[in-house]
Amino acid sequence: MQISSGDEASKCGDAMHTKIYAGTLFDSEKCELIKHRVISVSAKSGLILDVQPYSPGEVDASVDFSDARNIDLRSKTVLPGFVDCHVHFFLHPYSETSWEDQNTRESLVERTIRATVHARETLMAGYTAGAGDADVLFRKCVSGPNPLIPGPRYFCANRAIVTTGSYGPRNRLYPNRAGVEGKTGAEAADGVDECIKVVRRQVGAGADWIKLYADYRFRAEMTQVSPQTASESLDTFNTDELHAIVQTAHKLGVKVAAHTDGKSSWEGLISPDSSYQVDSVEHGHSVGESSFFRRSPDDYVARDTGIRQPTVWIPTLSVYYTLGKDTPMWKQAASTFTRAIKASDLNVKIACGGDTGTFAHGDNSLEMKLMVHLGADWKTVLRWGTLGGWECIRSMRWEGQKGKERLAKIHELREDARVVGDNEVPFGAVKQGFAADIIATDGDLTQDFERAVDKGSIVFVMKGGRVYKRDGQTP
């Protein structure tokens, strides 16, 4: 299907478009608030057609807000939809049920039904996109013009890749067996050949991302006799295995995310000199201070695949905070993040993701709240949680020189979900040619940021031009 930019632009005066009148609009590119903007949205393509200033007096006199096509957000602050780069729809808070019991004692039916509820709660909280571990078949249920259930755009990593013996659930009766009654929390691969094979299989099954565990609590079963040994994260894959995973994924056009506590594995995962530099690192609470020194921008040269950009760091402050704000792990994570935001030469980009699911879905904004609480500028945090999220989880087709050329043509309105698909459209900015993933808050970002981004303050949600929440109510 070919969509003509002229055809779309001509709809600005017909029944096929919606106009959103924003009292204040957050510009996620410039990180600033701008007043009085009217946003025209195509109901067919779900793209933003135009963003223009308006005169409050003229609107009062000429716009009929009883017409559902005119959305009155003049007393609200309008933003791009939030993006959570680390969410687990199939998990619910560990304070309710442990991770191990969720994986081994809850049925697939129960976990799937819970996931549908979680997806809806996430969307209604203003999160119009997310990435995490789950089944690619669940992604299908929240995608397309007529999704089976309401939920955000979902970028699926399928099952994380681990090495034998490193991950759970642990079998207490038969310690040498993997998993419990055949249930495992990840997929094991050992040696270069197995690593290549599992990546190919997951990509062939439709994964948006590949996720690997670069380190983990490998000796967790030593808890009774040596708790310090049991709690220590150790490197899982060797250099050749990491190289095989990353290079295979990149050749197939898929990005790689790495779980790391940030000790010995961090440097190789983010270094542009490394053969296994990944696209994002998650957690990193104990990263060494030296890792925050940037290399020259010239070091970030394009690979053949064109994606050798600075790695994106997703600190997941929320998971440490909710698992114990008085614990050494939280204090270390908070200290690491505070050092990072003070560094003028930070060698990673930052995006928001809370490891949501370990705490309640819908409370995703906790990550942004903690970032601001720890000293980050709220406007910068909003960029990390919107446009920065898209830059992190978007496909490799948006990276490198070809990606820049594609982005330069965004005004032609050809990135239509009917043509390119839900996960290929650009989002994270209220801008011509971007997907109309738009939310609004009745809070004041400048005076009370935490309340303004809280789910209770999100009164309007639109994803892909379709309204899911209006005046605080779901249609």
PDB file of N, CA, C and O in Angstrom, residues 74-130:
ATOM      1  N   ARG A  74      -6.837  22.267  26.745  1.00  0.00           N
ATOM      2  CA  ARG A  74      -6.273  23.609  26.919  1.00  0.00           C
ATOM      3  C   ARG A  74      -5.847  23.884  28.357  1.00  0.00           C
ATOM      4  O   ARG A  74      -4.994  24.739  28.594  1.00  0.00           O
ATOM      5  N   SER A  75      -6.413  23.157  29.298  1.00  0.00           N
ATOM      6  CA  SER A  75      -6.018  23.343  30.694  1.00  0.00           C
ATOM      7  C   SER A  75      -5.027  22.279  31.150  1.00  0.00           C
ATOM      8  O   SER A  75      -4.693  22.204  32.329  1.00  0.00           O
ATOM      9  N   LYS A  76      -4.541  21.488  30.205  1.00  0.00           N
ATOM     10  CA  LYS A  76      -3.667  20.359  30.532  1.00  0.00           C
ATOM     11  C   LYS A  76      -2.287  20.525  29.878  1.00  0.00           C
ATOM     12  O   LYS A  76      -2.087  21.365  29.000  1.00  0.00           O
ATOM     13  N   THR A  77      -1.358  19.694  30.315  1.00  0.00           N
ATOM     14  CA  THR A  77      -0.051  19.613  29.676  1.00  0.00           C
ATOM     15  C   THR A  77      -0.007  18.344  28.841  1.00  0.00           C
ATOM     16  O   THR A  77      -0.238  17.244  29.358  1.00  0.00           O
ATOM     17  N   VAL A  78       0.284  18.497  27.569  1.00  0.00           N
ATOM     18  CA  VAL A  78       0.302  17.387  26.617  1.00  0.00           C
ATOM     19  C   VAL A  78       1.745  16.944  26.394  1.00  0.00           C
ATOM     20  O   VAL A  78       2.660  17.771  26.299  1.00  0.00           O
ATOM     21  N   LEU A  79       1.928  15.627  26.319  1.00  0.00           N
ATOM     22  CA  LEU A  79       3.267  15.053  26.149  1.00  0.00           C
ATOM     23  C   LEU A  79       3.216  13.892  25.170  1.00  0.00           C
ATOM     24  O   LEU A  79       2.143  13.322  24.927  1.00  0.00           O
ATOM     25  N   PRO A  80       4.375  13.493  24.635  1.00  0.00           N
ATOM     26  CA  PRO A  80       4.419  12.210  23.924  1.00  0.00           C
ATOM     27  C   PRO A  80       4.141  11.098  24.925  1.00  0.00           C
ATOM     28  O   PRO A  80       4.411  11.241  26.128  1.00  0.00           O
ATOM     29  N   GLY A  81       3.615   9.972  24.464  1.00  0.00           N
ATOM     30  CA  GLY A  81       3.402   8.843  25.365  1.00  0.00           C
ATOM     31  C   GLY A  81       4.714   8.393  25.983  1.00  0.00           C
ATOM     32  O   GLY A  81       5.775   8.434  25.350  1.00  0.00           O
ATOM     33  N   PHE A  82       4.651   7.976  27.232  1.00  0.00           N
ATOM     34  CA  PHE A  82       5.844   7.492  27.923  1.00  0.00           C
ATOM     35  C   PHE A  82       6.276   6.141  27.360  1.00  0.00           C
ATOM     36  O   PHE A  82       5.476   5.390  26.792  1.00  0.00           O
ATOM     37  N   VAL A  83       7.564   5.833  27.550  1.00  0.00           N
ATOM     38  CA  VAL A  83       8.141   4.570  27.082  1.00  0.00           C
ATOM     39  C   VAL A  83       8.863   3.891  28.244  1.00  0.00           C
ATOM     40  O   VAL A  83       9.730   4.494  28.883  1.00  0.00           O
ATOM     41  N   ASP A  84       8.505   2.654  28.528  1.00  0.00           N
ATOM     42  CA  ASP A  84       9.190   1.842  29.543  1.00  0.00           C
ATOM     43  C   ASP A  84      10.033   0.804  28.808  1.00  0.00           C
ATOM     44  O   ASP A  84       9.500  -0.100  28.162  1.00  0.00           O
ATOM     45  N   CYS A  85      11.348   0.941  28.920  1.00  0.00           N
ATOM     46  CA  CYS A  85      12.253   0.074  28.160  1.00  0.00           C
ATOM     47  C   CYS A  85      12.563  -1.250  28.851  1.00  0.00           C
ATOM     48  O   CYS A  85      13.372  -2.030  28.351  1.00  0.00           O
ATOM     49  N   HIS A  86      11.929  -1.501  30.002  1.00  0.00           N
ATOM     50  CA  HIS A  86      12.176  -2.777  30.674  1.00  0.00           C
ATOM     51  C   HIS A  86      10.938  -3.148  31.481  1.00  0.00           C
ATOM     52  O   HIS A  86      10.779  -2.751  32.641  1.00  0.00           O
ATOM     53  N   VAL A  87      10.067  -3.925  30.860  1.00  0.00           N
ATOM     54  CA  VAL A  87       8.807  -4.297  31.491  1.00  0.00           C
ATOM     55  C   VAL A  87       8.556  -5.794  31.298  1.00  0.00           C
ATOM     56  O   VAL A  87       8.913  -6.368  30.271  1.00  0.00           O
ATOM     57  N   HIS A  88       7.950  -6.415  32.301  1.00  0.00           N
ATOM     58  CA  HIS A  88       7.619  -7.844  32.252  1.00  0.00           C
ATOM     59  C   HIS A  88       6.111  -7.995  32.439  1.00  0.00           C
ATOM     60  O   HIS A  88       5.618  -8.016  33.575  1.00  0.00           O
ATOM     61  N   PHE A  89       5.375  -8.113  31.363  1.00  0.00           N
ATOM     62  CA  PHE A  89       3.931  -8.218  31.465  1.00  0.00           C
ATOM     63  C   PHE A  89       3.482  -9.508  32.155  1.00  0.00           C
ATOM     64  O   PHE A  89       2.398  -9.573  32.732  1.00  0.00           O
ATOM     65  N   PHE A  90       4.303 -10.537  32.097  1.00  0.00           N
ATOM     66  CA  PHE A  90       3.908 -11.822  32.671  1.00  0.00           C
ATOM     67  C   PHE A  90       4.308 -11.965  34.145  1.00  0.00           C
ATOM     68  O   PHE A  90       4.124 -13.019  34.734  1.00  0.00           O
ATOM     69  N   LEU A  91       4.853 -10.905  34.725  1.00  0.00           N
ATOM     70  CA  LEU A  91       5.182 -10.923  36.145  1.00  0.00           C
ATOM     71  C   LEU A  91       4.279  -9.962  36.905  1.00  0.00           C
ATOM     72  O   LEU A  91       3.812  -8.963  36.358  1.00  0.00           O
ATOM     73  N   HIS A  92       4.050 -10.255  38.170  1.00  0.00           N
ATOM     74  CA  HIS A  92       3.402  -9.300  39.063  1.00  0.00           C
ATOM     75  C   HIS A  92       4.294  -9.152  40.290  1.00  0.00           C
ATOM     76  O   HIS A  92       5.268  -9.897  40.457  1.00  0.00           O
ATOM     77  N   PRO A  93       4.027  -8.173  41.157  1.00  0.00           N
ATOM     78  CA  PRO A  93       4.986  -7.832  42.212  1.00  0.00           C
ATOM     79  C   PRO A  93       5.473  -9.016  43.035  1.00  0.00           C
ATOM     80  O   PRO A  93       4.695  -9.871  43.452  1.00  0.00           O
ATOM     81  N   TYR A  94       6.780  -9.023  43.293  1.00  0.00           N
ATOM     82  CA  TYR A  94       7.377 -10.082  44.109  1.00  0.00           C
ATOM     83  C   TYR A  94       6.867 -10.025  45.542  1.00  0.00           C
ATOM     84  O   TYR A  94       6.956 -11.020  46.276  1.00  0.00           O
ATOM     85  N   SER A  95       6.346  -8.872  45.961  1.00  0.00           N
ATOM     86  CA  SER A  95       5.768  -8.764  47.294  1.00  0.00           C
ATOM     87  C   SER A  95       4.491  -9.592  47.410  1.00  0.00           C
ATOM     88  O   SER A  95       4.042  -9.914  48.517  1.00  0.00           O
ATOM     89  N   GLU A  96       3.895  -9.923  46.272  1.00  0.00           N
ATOM     90  CA  GLU A  96       2.693 -10.769  46.245  1.00  0.00           C
ATOM     91  C   GLU A  96       3.064 -12.245  46.132  1.00  0.00           C
ATOM     92  O   GLU A  96       2.560 -13.088  46.878  1.00  0.00           O
ATOM     93  N   THR A  97       3.928 -12.541  45.173  1.00  0.00           N
ATOM     94  CA  THR A  97       4.354 -13.920  44.906  1.00  0.00           C
ATOM     95  C   THR A  97       5.789 -13.878  44.408  1.00  0.00           C
ATOM     96  O   THR A  97       6.124 -13.039  43.556  1.00  0.00           O
ATOM     97  N   SER A  98       6.631 -14.751  44.896  1.00  0.00           N
ATOM     98  CA  SER A  98       8.036 -14.748  44.480  1.00  0.00           C
ATOM     99  C   SER A  98       8.173 -15.056  42.989  1.00  0.00           C
ATOM    100  O   SER A  98       7.292 -15.683  42.386  1.00  0.00           O
ATOM    101  N   TRP A  99       9.287 -14.621  42.422  1.00  0.00           N
ATOM    102  CA  TRP A  99       9.556 -14.890  41.004  1.00  0.00           C
ATOM    103  C   TRP A  99       9.532 -16.387  40.738  1.00  0.00           C
ATOM    104  O   TRP A  99       8.955 -16.844  39.755  1.00  0.00           O
ATOM    105  N   GLU A 100      10.139 -17.156  41.627  1.00  0.00           N
ATOM    106  CA  GLU A 100      10.213 -18.600  41.414  1.00  0.00           C
ATOM    107  C   GLU A 100       8.826 -19.232  41.422  1.00  0.00           C
ATOM    108  O   GLU A 100       8.502 -20.068  40.574  1.00  0.00           O
ATOM    109  N   ASP A 101       7.977 -18.832  42.374  1.00  0.00           N
ATOM    110  CA  ASP A 101       6.630 -19.400  42.443  1.00  0.00           C
ATOM    111  C   ASP A 101       5.775 -18.969  41.251  1.00  0.00           C
ATOM    112  O   ASP A 101       4.928 -19.738  40.776  1.00  0.00           O
ATOM    113  N   GLN A 102       5.977 -17.754  40.768  1.00  0.00           N
ATOM    114  CA  GLN A 102       5.238 -17.322  39.578  1.00  0.00           C
ATOM    115  C   GLN A 102       5.584 -18.205  38.386  1.00  0.00           C
ATOM    116  O   GLN A 102       4.718 -18.571  37.587  1.00  0.00           O
ATOM    117  N   ASN A 103       6.849 -18.546  38.273  1.00  0.00           N
ATOM    118  CA  ASN A 103       7.296 -19.354  37.138  1.00  0.00           C
ATOM    119  C   ASN A 103       6.932 -20.828  37.258  1.00  0.00           C
ATOM    120  O   ASN A 103       6.723 -21.500  36.245  1.00  0.00           O
ATOM    121  N   THR A 104       6.831 -21.335  38.479  1.00  0.00           N
ATOM    122  CA  THR A 104       6.649 -22.779  38.646  1.00  0.00           C
ATOM    123  C   THR A 104       5.281 -23.192  39.167  1.00  0.00           C
ATOM    124  O   THR A 104       4.887 -24.351  39.033  1.00  0.00           O
ATOM    125  N   ARG A 105       4.523 -22.264  39.767  1.00  0.00           N
ATOM    126  CA  ARG A 105       3.259 -22.643  40.387  1.00  0.00           C
ATOM    127  C   ARG A 105       2.029 -21.981  39.777  1.00  0.00           C
ATOM    128  O   ARG A 105       0.908 -22.405  40.052  1.00  0.00           O
ATOM    129  N   GLU A 106       2.243 -20.933  38.993  1.00  0.00           N
ATOM    130  CA  GLU A 106       1.107 -20.286  38.339  1.00  0.00           C
ATOM    131  C   GLU A 106       0.945 -20.861  36.936  1.00  0.00           C
ATOM    132  O   GLU A 106       1.931 -21.016  36.198  1.00  0.00           O
ATOM    133  N   SER A 107      -0.285 -21.151  36.565  1.00  0.00           N
ATOM    134  CA  SER A 107      -0.539 -21.741  35.248  1.00  0.00           C
ATOM    135  C   SER A 107      -0.323 -20.718  34.148  1.00  0.00           C
ATOM    136  O   SER A 107      -0.354 -19.494  34.375  1.00  0.00           O
ATOM    137  N   LEU A 108      -0.113 -21.210  32.939  1.00  0.00           N
ATOM    138  CA  LEU A 108       0.051 -20.326  31.789  1.00  0.00           C
ATOM    139  C   LEU A 108      -1.214 -19.505  31.568  1.00  0.00           C
ATOM    140  O   LEU A 108      -1.143 -18.327  31.196  1.00  0.00           O
ATOM    141  N   VAL A 109      -2.376 -20.107  31.819  1.00  0.00           N
ATOM    142  CA  VAL A 109      -3.634 -19.374  31.674  1.00  0.00           C
ATOM    143  C   VAL A 109      -3.671 -18.185  32.631  1.00  0.00           C
ATOM    144  O   VAL A 109      -3.987 -17.057  32.245  1.00  0.00           O
ATOM    145  N   GLU A 110      -3.360 -18.434  33.901  1.00  0.00           N
ATOM    146  CA  GLU A 110      -3.370 -17.348  34.882  1.00  0.00           C
ATOM    147  C   GLU A 110      -2.380 -16.261  34.519  1.00  0.00           C
ATOM    148  O   GLU A 110      -2.697 -15.066  34.580  1.00  0.00           O
ATOM    149  N   ARG A 111      -1.183 -16.653  34.120  1.00  0.00           N
ATOM    150  CA  ARG A 111      -0.151 -15.663  33.804  1.00  0.00           C
ATOM    151  C   ARG A 111      -0.528 -14.835  32.574  1.00  0.00           C
ATOM    152  O   ARG A 111      -0.248 -13.646  32.505  1.00  0.00           O
ATOM    153  N   THR A 112      -1.186 -15.477  31.613  1.00  0.00           N
ATOM    154  CA  THR A 112      -1.601 -14.762  30.409  1.00  0.00           C
ATOM    155  C   THR A 112      -2.710 -13.758  30.720  1.00  0.00           C
ATOM    156  O   THR A 112      -2.689 -12.612  30.251  1.00  0.00           O
ATOM    157  N   ILE A 113      -3.686 -14.183  31.540  1.00  0.00           N
ATOM    158  CA  ILE A 113      -4.771 -13.272  31.912  1.00  0.00           C
ATOM    159  C   ILE A 113      -4.213 -12.091  32.698  1.00  0.00           C
ATOM    160  O   ILE A 113      -4.593 -10.933  32.482  1.00  0.00           O
ATOM    161  N   ARG A 114      -3.288 -12.373  33.602  1.00  0.00           N
ATOM    162  CA  ARG A 114      -2.647 -11.282  34.330  1.00  0.00           C
ATOM    163  C   ARG A 114      -1.944 -10.323  33.362  1.00  0.00           C
ATOM    164  O   ARG A 114      -2.009  -9.100  33.523  1.00  0.00           O
ATOM    165  N   ALA A 115      -1.278 -10.873  32.349  1.00  0.00           N
ATOM    166  CA  ALA A 115      -0.546 -10.035  31.397  1.00  0.00           C
ATOM    167  C   ALA A 115      -1.474  -9.084  30.646  1.00  0.00           C
ATOM    168  O   ALA A 115      -1.123  -7.937  30.371  1.00  0.00           O
ATOM    169  N   THR A 116      -2.685  -9.556  30.321  1.00  0.00           N
ATOM    170  CA  THR A 116      -3.625  -8.677  29.621  1.00  0.00           C
ATOM    171  C   THR A 116      -4.048  -7.516  30.513  1.00  0.00           C
ATOM    172  O   THR A 116      -4.197  -6.383  30.051  1.00  0.00           O
ATOM    173  N   VAL A 117      -4.233  -7.807  31.795  1.00  0.00           N
ATOM    174  CA  VAL A 117      -4.571  -6.744  32.742  1.00  0.00           C
ATOM    175  C   VAL A 117      -3.404  -5.770  32.878  1.00  0.00           C
ATOM    176  O   VAL A 117      -3.580  -4.551  32.893  1.00  0.00           O
ATOM    177  N   HIS A 118      -2.205  -6.299  32.955  1.00  0.00           N
ATOM    178  CA  HIS A 118      -1.015  -5.465  33.096  1.00  0.00           C
ATOM    179  C   HIS A 118      -0.828  -4.546  31.891  1.00  0.00           C
ATOM    180  O   HIS A 118      -0.433  -3.378  32.033  1.00  0.00           O
ATOM    181  N   ALA A 119      -1.093  -5.066  30.700  1.00  0.00           N
ATOM    182  CA  ALA A 119      -0.944  -4.252  29.491  1.00  0.00           C
ATOM    183  C   ALA A 119      -1.900  -3.068  29.506  1.00  0.00           C
ATOM    184  O   ALA A 119      -1.534  -1.937  29.154  1.00  0.00           O
ATOM    185  N   ARG A 120      -3.132  -3.325  29.923  1.00  0.00           N
ATOM    186  CA  ARG A 120      -4.114  -2.248  29.989  1.00  0.00           C
ATOM    187  C   ARG A 120      -3.721  -1.214  31.041  1.00  0.00           C
ATOM    188  O   ARG A 120      -3.794   0.004  30.789  1.00  0.00           O
ATOM    189  N   GLU A 121      -3.290  -1.661  32.209  1.00  0.00           N
ATOM    190  CA  GLU A 121      -2.890  -0.744  33.268  1.00  0.00           C
ATOM    191  C   GLU A 121      -1.719   0.124  32.822  1.00  0.00           C
ATOM    192  O   GLU A 121      -1.641   1.312  33.151  1.00  0.00           O
ATOM    193  N   THR A 122      -0.823  -0.467  32.069  1.00  0.00           N
ATOM    194  CA  THR A 122       0.338   0.262  31.566  1.00  0.00           C
ATOM    195  C   THR A 122      -0.080   1.364  30.606  1.00  0.00           C
ATOM    196  O   THR A 122       0.382   2.515  30.701  1.00  0.00           O
ATOM    197  N   LEU A 123      -0.957   1.025  29.670  1.00  0.00           N
ATOM    198  CA  LEU A 123      -1.416   2.013  28.697  1.00  0.00           C
ATOM    199  C   LEU A 123      -2.167   3.145  29.380  1.00  0.00           C
ATOM    200  O   LEU A 123      -1.959   4.325  29.067  1.00  0.00           O
ATOM    201  N   MET A 124      -3.048   2.825  30.299  1.00  0.00           N
ATOM    202  CA  MET A 124      -3.844   3.855  30.964  1.00  0.00           C
ATOM    203  C   MET A 124      -3.002   4.759  31.853  1.00  0.00           C
ATOM    204  O   MET A 124      -3.419   5.861  32.199  1.00  0.00           O
ATOM    205  N   ALA A 125      -1.820   4.310  32.225  1.00  0.00           N
ATOM    206  CA  ALA A 125      -0.904   5.144  33.000  1.00  0.00           C
ATOM    207  C   ALA A 125      -0.102   6.079  32.107  1.00  0.00           C
ATOM    208  O   ALA A 125       0.742   6.837  32.604  1.00  0.00           O
ATOM    209  N   GLY A 126      -0.367   6.017  30.788  1.00  0.00           N
ATOM    210  CA  GLY A 126       0.312   6.912  29.861  1.00  0.00           C
ATOM    211  C   GLY A 126       1.498   6.306  29.145  1.00  0.00           C
ATOM    212  O   GLY A 126       2.197   7.001  28.406  1.00  0.00           O
ATOM    213  N   TYR A 127       1.722   5.009  29.338  1.00  0.00           N
ATOM    214  CA  TYR A 127       2.844   4.334  28.677  1.00  0.00           C
ATOM    215  C   TYR A 127       2.348   3.696  27.384  1.00  0.00           C
ATOM    216  O   TYR A 127       1.653   2.681  27.404  1.00  0.00           O
ATOM    217  N   THR A 128       2.704   4.303  26.281  1.00  0.00           N
ATOM    218  CA  THR A 128       2.214   3.864  24.976  1.00  0.00           C
ATOM    219  C   THR A 128       3.199   2.937  24.263  1.00  0.00           C
ATOM    220  O   THR A 128       2.913   2.459  23.169  1.00  0.00           O
ATOM    221  N   ALA A 129       4.355   2.688  24.881  1.00  0.00           N
ATOM    222  CA  ALA A 129       5.326   1.746  24.296  1.00  0.00           C
ATOM    223  C   ALA A 129       6.162   1.153  25.408  1.00  0.00           C
ATOM    224  O   ALA A 129       6.398   1.776  26.443  1.00  0.00           O
ATOM    225  N   GLY A 130       6.618  -0.084  25.173  1.00  0.00           N
ATOM    226  CA  GLY A 130       7.454  -0.744  26.157  1.00  0.00           C
ATOM    227  C   GLY A 130       8.226  -1.883  25.534  1.00  0.00           C
ATOM    228  O   GLY A 130       7.899  -2.364  24.444  1.00  0.00           O
TER     229      GLY A 130
END
